[in-house]
Amino acid sequence: VILTVTPNPALDLTWRVARLTPGATHRVPTGSARAGGKGLNVARVLHGEGHGVLALAAIGGRAGAEFEAELEASGIPHRLMHVEAPTRRSVAVVDEQRGETSVLNELGSPLAVAEVRDLVDTAARLAREAHAVTVSGSLPPGLGEDDFERLMGDLVATGVPVVVDTSGPALLAAARAGAHALKPNLEELEATTGHSDPVEGANALLALGAALVIVSLGAEGLIVAGPHESPVHARLPRVLHGNATGAGDAAVAAIALELAQAGSDTASLSLAGLARRATAWSASAVLMPLAGELSAETGALADEVAVTPIEETP
Amino acid sequence: VILTVTPNPALDLTWRVARLTPGATHRVPTGSARAGGKGLNVARVLHGEGHGVLALAAIGGRAGAEFEAELEASGIPHRLMHVEAPTRRSVAVVDEQRGETSVLNELGSPLAVAEVRDLVDTAARLAREAHAVTVSGSLPPGLGEDDFERLMGDLVATGVPVVVDTSGPALLAAARAGAHALKPNLEELEATTGHSDPVEGANALLALGAALVIVSLGAEGLIVAGPHESPVHARLPRVLHGNATGAGDAAVAAIALELAQAGSDTASLSLAGLARRATAWSASAVLMPLAGELSAETGALADEVAVTPIEETP
């Protein structure tokens, strides 16, 4: 089982409109409501591919009730903790003609101190029975850097592989705690480490204590850097058009699966194999209209992915 | 008590953003959820002004539950009928810099035949105990022109004053049924009658059987036409800046109150008095950020309104 921790979940509301005209009134089909947040996308991908998963999040209010009902209906195994703060909503308006999405993310309300403690304790307890743990997305109000450091420390102390997809101080805390894999995108990496070169940024996080760093580069694929081998660059040799939302979450799902399957034998883990699977899953997600799903092309895409070692300038 | 019938209610969701940039991701404060639909605005205005009101609507699904909870919390007396179809949502994104609102109205799901019959029967039964009835807004899927004709016939047969704010075939049906007051805006009037002149359009509806026609003209105020006097034009001699959403509903609330207070003594009703109150309430609503509310300036605005008879060209 792979445990997916989503510190800052959201109820994702999506409406599709032929063309969004600011200031105008549009008639639209009924929108969709989905349990969201990056960790939920990771859980959906793994569940859809037939792997055992447990989605952990803290929810509250009416949006939380709708979150829970949707998750229940989707069949994804979950552990939801109920908190006072109403779950934030994330509104997406898809302009179908332009193929662009306007997003409104609610800031959310703070978790109480005791709720944060319960969430951290529950994550650590459930991690002990998992084969890998992912922690994805931003931190909610009320869950500070200190709390995140404790979460990282407790998760890494379980010995179970921990994959973290976040940015800023939380990403640095994950590296210092010795997380097994970090998955920033290039923009987040640069904002966090100051390095615009992905290998330099990845090396900075490795130096802090991370075991592996995967930097996603959008259509350019991703790089994987570890302490023992040259970093590798994996990419699909053609550009896919589709929905990039959730592509990074599919990569996290692939990374967690690779680490879970390697078990304690991390030396057997091939950077190239991990890079190939993460790139293929990420590309496959782009072909699907909704985040959290892979297309039937995943296997064929994995065969197409080109993996090349990166020569580091000394 | 004034009964407000809202055939096609909606859960109104509103988010405010400093500036809406299509295709971008925005961080926004928590949005609001309100029981909506034009008839609910009418009920809110009357309730806020201290008049007895009963809001009737048919709701369903999760959005319907949220609709009911908000109405409960607002203290507005209501009779909600529960139907299978989930209540549609109306999404408003307010761009605070431009002062413009982008709206997405869900089309909604059809009511069942028996549900429509129950709604029409309940409206007629409750109307018998009311001093006036308003019917506002569009028709939901499943409530056809035949059903609306029956609703109009049953309401008018109660002898209670009936005020109707709708457009198209439903507006014509209301006129033919002999509704006591119709309140289209100029655009709706032109689309329905083919007349771009408000007095000509109003006369067409009077000829069909309506007792009074009030045509709202936005910043130009409104005209009131009846069978026995020259029509009048009422307007505020200055332009107000604010939120025009719900201004027409405030006019409907004022019209219903005038008719309720006149009782069976409709001959005593002064077109000028009705025009003054409807214009003042409409202007007062423009000063408020949310539909369904009047400002503290209502009385002063009523004093400012200029009412002039319109000389009809023979």
JSON list of N, CA and C in Angstrom, two decimals, chain A residues 138-185:
[
{"chain": "A", "resi": 138, "resn": "SER", "atom": "N", "xyz": [0.88, 22.18, -1.21]},
{"chain": "A", "resi": 138, "resn": "SER", "atom": "CA", "xyz": [1.19, 23.28, -0.30]},
{"chain": "A", "resi": 138, "resn": "SER", "atom": "C", "xyz": [0.79, 22.92, 1.13]},
{"chain": "A", "resi": 139, "resn": "LEU", "atom": "N", "xyz": [1.18, 23.77, 2.08]},
{"chain": "A", "resi": 139, "resn": "LEU", "atom": "CA", "xyz": [0.79, 23.59, 3.48]},
{"chain": "A", "resi": 139, "resn": "LEU", "atom": "C", "xyz": [-0.43, 24.45, 3.75]},
{"chain": "A", "resi": 140, "resn": "PRO", "atom": "N", "xyz": [-1.40, 23.92, 4.50]},
{"chain": "A", "resi": 140, "resn": "PRO", "atom": "CA", "xyz": [-2.58, 24.73, 4.82]},
{"chain": "A", "resi": 140, "resn": "PRO", "atom": "C", "xyz": [-2.23, 25.75, 5.89]},
{"chain": "A", "resi": 141, "resn": "PRO", "atom": "N", "xyz": [-3.03, 26.83, 6.00]},
{"chain": "A", "resi": 141, "resn": "PRO", "atom": "CA", "xyz": [-2.85, 27.74, 7.12]},
{"chain": "A", "resi": 141, "resn": "PRO", "atom": "C", "xyz": [-2.94, 26.95, 8.42]},
{"chain": "A", "resi": 142, "resn": "GLY", "atom": "N", "xyz": [-2.06, 27.25, 9.37]},
{"chain": "A", "resi": 142, "resn": "GLY", "atom": "CA", "xyz": [-2.09, 26.55, 10.65]},
{"chain": "A", "resi": 142, "resn": "GLY", "atom": "C", "xyz": [-1.09, 25.41, 10.72]},
{"chain": "A", "resi": 143, "resn": "LEU", "atom": "N", "xyz": [-0.61, 24.91, 9.55]},
{"chain": "A", "resi": 143, "resn": "LEU", "atom": "CA", "xyz": [0.41, 23.87, 9.53]},
{"chain": "A", "resi": 143, "resn": "LEU", "atom": "C", "xyz": [1.71, 24.56, 9.10]},
{"chain": "A", "resi": 144, "resn": "GLY", "atom": "N", "xyz": [2.52, 24.92, 10.10]},
{"chain": "A", "resi": 144, "resn": "GLY", "atom": "CA", "xyz": [3.70, 25.73, 9.85]},
{"chain": "A", "resi": 144, "resn": "GLY", "atom": "C", "xyz": [4.92, 24.91, 9.48]},
{"chain": "A", "resi": 145, "resn": "GLU", "atom": "N", "xyz": [6.03, 25.60, 9.28]},
{"chain": "A", "resi": 145, "resn": "GLU", "atom": "CA", "xyz": [7.27, 24.92, 8.90]},
{"chain": "A", "resi": 145, "resn": "GLU", "atom": "C", "xyz": [7.73, 23.95, 9.97]},
{"chain": "A", "resi": 146, "resn": "ASP", "atom": "N", "xyz": [7.54, 24.33, 11.25]},
{"chain": "A", "resi": 146, "resn": "ASP", "atom": "CA", "xyz": [7.92, 23.44, 12.35]},
{"chain": "A", "resi": 146, "resn": "ASP", "atom": "C", "xyz": [7.13, 22.14, 12.28]},
{"chain": "A", "resi": 147, "resn": "ASP", "atom": "N", "xyz": [5.82, 22.28, 12.04]},
{"chain": "A", "resi": 147, "resn": "ASP", "atom": "CA", "xyz": [4.97, 21.09, 11.96]},
{"chain": "A", "resi": 147, "resn": "ASP", "atom": "C", "xyz": [5.40, 20.21, 10.79]},
{"chain": "A", "resi": 148, "resn": "PHE", "atom": "N", "xyz": [5.74, 20.87, 9.66]},
{"chain": "A", "resi": 148, "resn": "PHE", "atom": "CA", "xyz": [6.13, 20.09, 8.48]},
{"chain": "A", "resi": 148, "resn": "PHE", "atom": "C", "xyz": [7.46, 19.37, 8.74]},
{"chain": "A", "resi": 149, "resn": "GLU", "atom": "N", "xyz": [8.37, 20.04, 9.45]},
{"chain": "A", "resi": 149, "resn": "GLU", "atom": "CA", "xyz": [9.64, 19.40, 9.80]},
{"chain": "A", "resi": 149, "resn": "GLU", "atom": "C", "xyz": [9.41, 18.16, 10.64]},
{"chain": "A", "resi": 150, "resn": "ARG", "atom": "N", "xyz": [8.46, 18.29, 11.59]},
{"chain": "A", "resi": 150, "resn": "ARG", "atom": "CA", "xyz": [8.17, 17.13, 12.44]},
{"chain": "A", "resi": 150, "resn": "ARG", "atom": "C", "xyz": [7.55, 16.00, 11.61]},
{"chain": "A", "resi": 151, "resn": "LEU", "atom": "N", "xyz": [6.64, 16.38, 10.69]},
{"chain": "A", "resi": 151, "resn": "LEU", "atom": "CA", "xyz": [6.03, 15.38, 9.82]},
{"chain": "A", "resi": 151, "resn": "LEU", "atom": "C", "xyz": [7.11, 14.65, 9.02]},
{"chain": "A", "resi": 152, "resn": "MET", "atom": "N", "xyz": [8.03, 15.42, 8.44]},
{"chain": "A", "resi": 152, "resn": "MET", "atom": "CA", "xyz": [9.10, 14.81, 7.64]},
{"chain": "A", "resi": 152, "resn": "MET", "atom": "C", "xyz": [9.96, 13.90, 8.50]},
{"chain": "A", "resi": 153, "resn": "GLY", "atom": "N", "xyz": [10.34, 14.42, 9.68]},
{"chain": "A", "resi": 153, "resn": "GLY", "atom": "CA", "xyz": [11.20, 13.63, 10.58]},
{"chain": "A", "resi": 153, "resn": "GLY", "atom": "C", "xyz": [10.52, 12.32, 10.96]},
{"chain": "A", "resi": 154, "resn": "ASP", "atom": "N", "xyz": [9.25, 12.40, 11.33]},
{"chain": "A", "resi": 154, "resn": "ASP", "atom": "CA", "xyz": [8.52, 11.20, 11.77]},
{"chain": "A", "resi": 154, "resn": "ASP", "atom": "C", "xyz": [8.36, 10.20, 10.62]},
{"chain": "A", "resi": 155, "resn": "LEU", "atom": "N", "xyz": [8.09, 10.73, 9.41]},
{"chain": "A", "resi": 155, "resn": "LEU", "atom": "CA", "xyz": [7.90, 9.83, 8.27]},
{"chain": "A", "resi": 155, "resn": "LEU", "atom": "C", "xyz": [9.21, 9.15, 7.90]},
{"chain": "A", "resi": 156, "resn": "VAL", "atom": "N", "xyz": [10.30, 9.92, 7.82]},
{"chain": "A", "resi": 156, "resn": "VAL", "atom": "CA", "xyz": [11.59, 9.33, 7.44]},
{"chain": "A", "resi": 156, "resn": "VAL", "atom": "C", "xyz": [12.03, 8.32, 8.50]},
{"chain": "A", "resi": 157, "resn": "ALA", "atom": "N", "xyz": [11.71, 8.60, 9.78]},
{"chain": "A", "resi": 157, "resn": "ALA", "atom": "CA", "xyz": [12.10, 7.70, 10.86]},
{"chain": "A", "resi": 157, "resn": "ALA", "atom": "C", "xyz": [11.43, 6.33, 10.75]},
{"chain": "A", "resi": 158, "resn": "THR", "atom": "N", "xyz": [10.32, 6.25, 10.02]},
{"chain": "A", "resi": 158, "resn": "THR", "atom": "CA", "xyz": [9.66, 4.94, 9.88]},
{"chain": "A", "resi": 158, "resn": "THR", "atom": "C", "xyz": [10.47, 4.00, 8.99]},
{"chain": "A", "resi": 159, "resn": "GLY", "atom": "N", "xyz": [11.40, 4.54, 8.20]},
{"chain": "A", "resi": 159, "resn": "GLY", "atom": "CA", "xyz": [12.19, 3.70, 7.30]},
{"chain": "A", "resi": 159, "resn": "GLY", "atom": "C", "xyz": [11.49, 3.44, 5.98]},
{"chain": "A", "resi": 160, "resn": "VAL", "atom": "N", "xyz": [10.24, 3.87, 5.86]},
{"chain": "A", "resi": 160, "resn": "VAL", "atom": "CA", "xyz": [9.49, 3.67, 4.62]},
{"chain": "A", "resi": 160, "resn": "VAL", "atom": "C", "xyz": [9.89, 4.77, 3.64]},
{"chain": "A", "resi": 161, "resn": "PRO", "atom": "N", "xyz": [10.05, 4.46, 2.33]},
{"chain": "A", "resi": 161, "resn": "PRO", "atom": "CA", "xyz": [10.42, 5.52, 1.37]},
{"chain": "A", "resi": 161, "resn": "PRO", "atom": "C", "xyz": [9.42, 6.67, 1.37]},
{"chain": "A", "resi": 162, "resn": "VAL", "atom": "N", "xyz": [9.92, 7.89, 1.40]},
{"chain": "A", "resi": 162, "resn": "VAL", "atom": "CA", "xyz": [9.09, 9.09, 1.46]},
{"chain": "A", "resi": 162, "resn": "VAL", "atom": "C", "xyz": [9.36, 9.95, 0.22]},
{"chain": "A", "resi": 163, "resn": "VAL", "atom": "N", "xyz": [8.32, 10.24, -0.55]},
{"chain": "A", "resi": 163, "resn": "VAL", "atom": "CA", "xyz": [8.41, 11.05, -1.77]},
{"chain": "A", "resi": 163, "resn": "VAL", "atom": "C", "xyz": [7.69, 12.37, -1.50]},
{"chain": "A", "resi": 164, "resn": "VAL", "atom": "N", "xyz": [8.36, 13.50, -1.75]},
{"chain": "A", "resi": 164, "resn": "VAL", "atom": "CA", "xyz": [7.77, 14.79, -1.40]},
{"chain": "A", "resi": 164, "resn": "VAL", "atom": "C", "xyz": [7.71, 15.69, -2.62]},
{"chain": "A", "resi": 165, "resn": "ASP", "atom": "N", "xyz": [6.52, 16.25, -2.87]},
{"chain": "A", "resi": 165, "resn": "ASP", "atom": "CA", "xyz": [6.31, 17.18, -4.00]},
{"chain": "A", "resi": 165, "resn": "ASP", "atom": "C", "xyz": [5.77, 18.48, -3.41]},
{"chain": "A", "resi": 166, "resn": "THR", "atom": "N", "xyz": [6.66, 19.40, -3.11]},
{"chain": "A", "resi": 166, "resn": "THR", "atom": "CA", "xyz": [6.24, 20.68, -2.57]},
{"chain": "A", "resi": 166, "resn": "THR", "atom": "C", "xyz": [7.29, 21.72, -2.97]},
{"chain": "A", "resi": 167, "resn": "SER", "atom": "N", "xyz": [7.26, 22.88, -2.36]},
{"chain": "A", "resi": 167, "resn": "SER", "atom": "CA", "xyz": [8.18, 23.94, -2.79]},
{"chain": "A", "resi": 167, "resn": "SER", "atom": "C", "xyz": [8.53, 24.82, -1.59]},
{"chain": "A", "resi": 168, "resn": "GLY", "atom": "N", "xyz": [9.50, 25.69, -1.78]},
{"chain": "A", "resi": 168, "resn": "GLY", "atom": "CA", "xyz": [9.86, 26.66, -0.76]},
{"chain": "A", "resi": 168, "resn": "GLY", "atom": "C", "xyz": [10.47, 26.01, 0.48]},
{"chain": "A", "resi": 169, "resn": "PRO", "atom": "N", "xyz": [10.24, 26.62, 1.65]},
{"chain": "A", "resi": 169, "resn": "PRO", "atom": "CA", "xyz": [10.84, 26.11, 2.89]},
{"chain": "A", "resi": 169, "resn": "PRO", "atom": "C", "xyz": [10.47, 24.66, 3.17]},
{"chain": "A", "resi": 170, "resn": "ALA", "atom": "N", "xyz": [9.27, 24.24, 2.78]},
{"chain": "A", "resi": 170, "resn": "ALA", "atom": "CA", "xyz": [8.86, 22.85, 3.02]},
{"chain": "A", "resi": 170, "resn": "ALA", "atom": "C", "xyz": [9.74, 21.89, 2.22]},
{"chain": "A", "resi": 171, "resn": "LEU", "atom": "N", "xyz": [10.10, 22.29, 1.01]},
{"chain": "A", "resi": 171, "resn": "LEU", "atom": "CA", "xyz": [10.96, 21.44, 0.18]},
{"chain": "A", "resi": 171, "resn": "LEU", "atom": "C", "xyz": [12.35, 21.32, 0.81]},
{"chain": "A", "resi": 172, "resn": "LEU", "atom": "N", "xyz": [12.85, 22.43, 1.34]},
{"chain": "A", "resi": 172, "resn": "LEU", "atom": "CA", "xyz": [14.15, 22.39, 2.02]},
{"chain": "A", "resi": 172, "resn": "LEU", "atom": "C", "xyz": [14.09, 21.52, 3.27]},
{"chain": "A", "resi": 173, "resn": "ALA", "atom": "N", "xyz": [12.98, 21.62, 4.01]},
{"chain": "A", "resi": 173, "resn": "ALA", "atom": "CA", "xyz": [12.82, 20.80, 5.22]},
{"chain": "A", "resi": 173, "resn": "ALA", "atom": "C", "xyz": [12.80, 19.32, 4.86]},
{"chain": "A", "resi": 174, "resn": "ALA", "atom": "N", "xyz": [12.15, 18.99, 3.75]},
{"chain": "A", "resi": 174, "resn": "ALA", "atom": "CA", "xyz": [12.09, 17.59, 3.32]},
{"chain": "A", "resi": 174, "resn": "ALA", "atom": "C", "xyz": [13.48, 17.08, 2.96]},
{"chain": "A", "resi": 175, "resn": "ALA", "atom": "N", "xyz": [14.28, 17.93, 2.30]},
{"chain": "A", "resi": 175, "resn": "ALA", "atom": "CA", "xyz": [15.65, 17.54, 1.94]},
{"chain": "A", "resi": 175, "resn": "ALA", "atom": "C", "xyz": [16.47, 17.31, 3.20]},
{"chain": "A", "resi": 176, "resn": "ARG", "atom": "N", "xyz": [16.40, 18.25, 4.14]},
{"chain": "A", "resi": 176, "resn": "ARG", "atom": "CA", "xyz": [17.18, 18.14, 5.38]},
{"chain": "A", "resi": 176, "resn": "ARG", "atom": "C", "xyz": [16.79, 16.91, 6.20]},
{"chain": "A", "resi": 177, "resn": "ALA", "atom": "N", "xyz": [15.50, 16.55, 6.13]},
{"chain": "A", "resi": 177, "resn": "ALA", "atom": "CA", "xyz": [15.03, 15.37, 6.89]},
{"chain": "A", "resi": 177, "resn": "ALA", "atom": "C", "xyz": [15.50, 14.07, 6.24]},
{"chain": "A", "resi": 178, "resn": "GLY", "atom": "N", "xyz": [16.07, 14.18, 5.02]},
{"chain": "A", "resi": 178, "resn": "GLY", "atom": "CA", "xyz": [16.54, 12.96, 4.34]},
{"chain": "A", "resi": 178, "resn": "GLY", "atom": "C", "xyz": [15.44, 12.23, 3.60]},
{"chain": "A", "resi": 179, "resn": "ALA", "atom": "N", "xyz": [14.50, 12.96, 3.04]},
{"chain": "A", "resi": 179, "resn": "ALA", "atom": "CA", "xyz": [13.45, 12.30, 2.25]},
{"chain": "A", "resi": 179, "resn": "ALA", "atom": "C", "xyz": [14.09, 11.50, 1.10]},
{"chain": "A", "resi": 180, "resn": "HIS", "atom": "N", "xyz": [13.42, 10.39, 0.72]},
{"chain": "A", "resi": 180, "resn": "HIS", "atom": "CA", "xyz": [14.02, 9.49, -0.26]},
{"chain": "A", "resi": 180, "resn": "HIS", "atom": "C", "xyz": [13.91, 10.02, -1.67]},
{"chain": "A", "resi": 181, "resn": "ALA", "atom": "N", "xyz": [12.91, 10.84, -1.95]},
{"chain": "A", "resi": 181, "resn": "ALA", "atom": "CA", "xyz": [12.80, 11.45, -3.28]},
{"chain": "A", "resi": 181, "resn": "ALA", "atom": "C", "xyz": [12.05, 12.78, -3.16]},
{"chain": "A", "resi": 182, "resn": "LEU", "atom": "N", "xyz": [12.55, 13.78, -3.87]},
{"chain": "A", "resi": 182, "resn": "LEU", "atom": "CA", "xyz": [11.87, 15.07, -3.96]},
{"chain": "A", "resi": 182, "resn": "LEU", "atom": "C", "xyz": [11.49, 15.29, -5.41]},
{"chain": "A", "resi": 183, "resn": "LYS", "atom": "N", "xyz": [10.32, 15.86, -5.66]},
{"chain": "A", "resi": 183, "resn": "LYS", "atom": "CA", "xyz": [9.88, 16.07, -7.05]},
{"chain": "A", "resi": 183, "resn": "LYS", "atom": "C", "xyz": [9.39, 17.51, -7.26]},
{"chain": "A", "resi": 184, "resn": "PRO", "atom": "N", "xyz": [10.30, 18.50, -7.22]},
{"chain": "A", "resi": 184, "resn": "PRO", "atom": "CA", "xyz": [9.88, 19.86, -7.61]},
{"chain": "A", "resi": 184, "resn": "PRO", "atom": "C", "xyz": [9.83, 19.97, -9.13]},
{"chain": "A", "resi": 185, "resn": "ASN", "atom": "N", "xyz": [9.07, 20.97, -9.62]},
{"chain": "A", "resi": 185, "resn": "ASN", "atom": "CA", "xyz": [9.28, 21.31, -11.03]},
{"chain": "A", "resi": 185, "resn": "ASN", "atom": "C", "xyz": [10.37, 22.37, -11.10]}
]
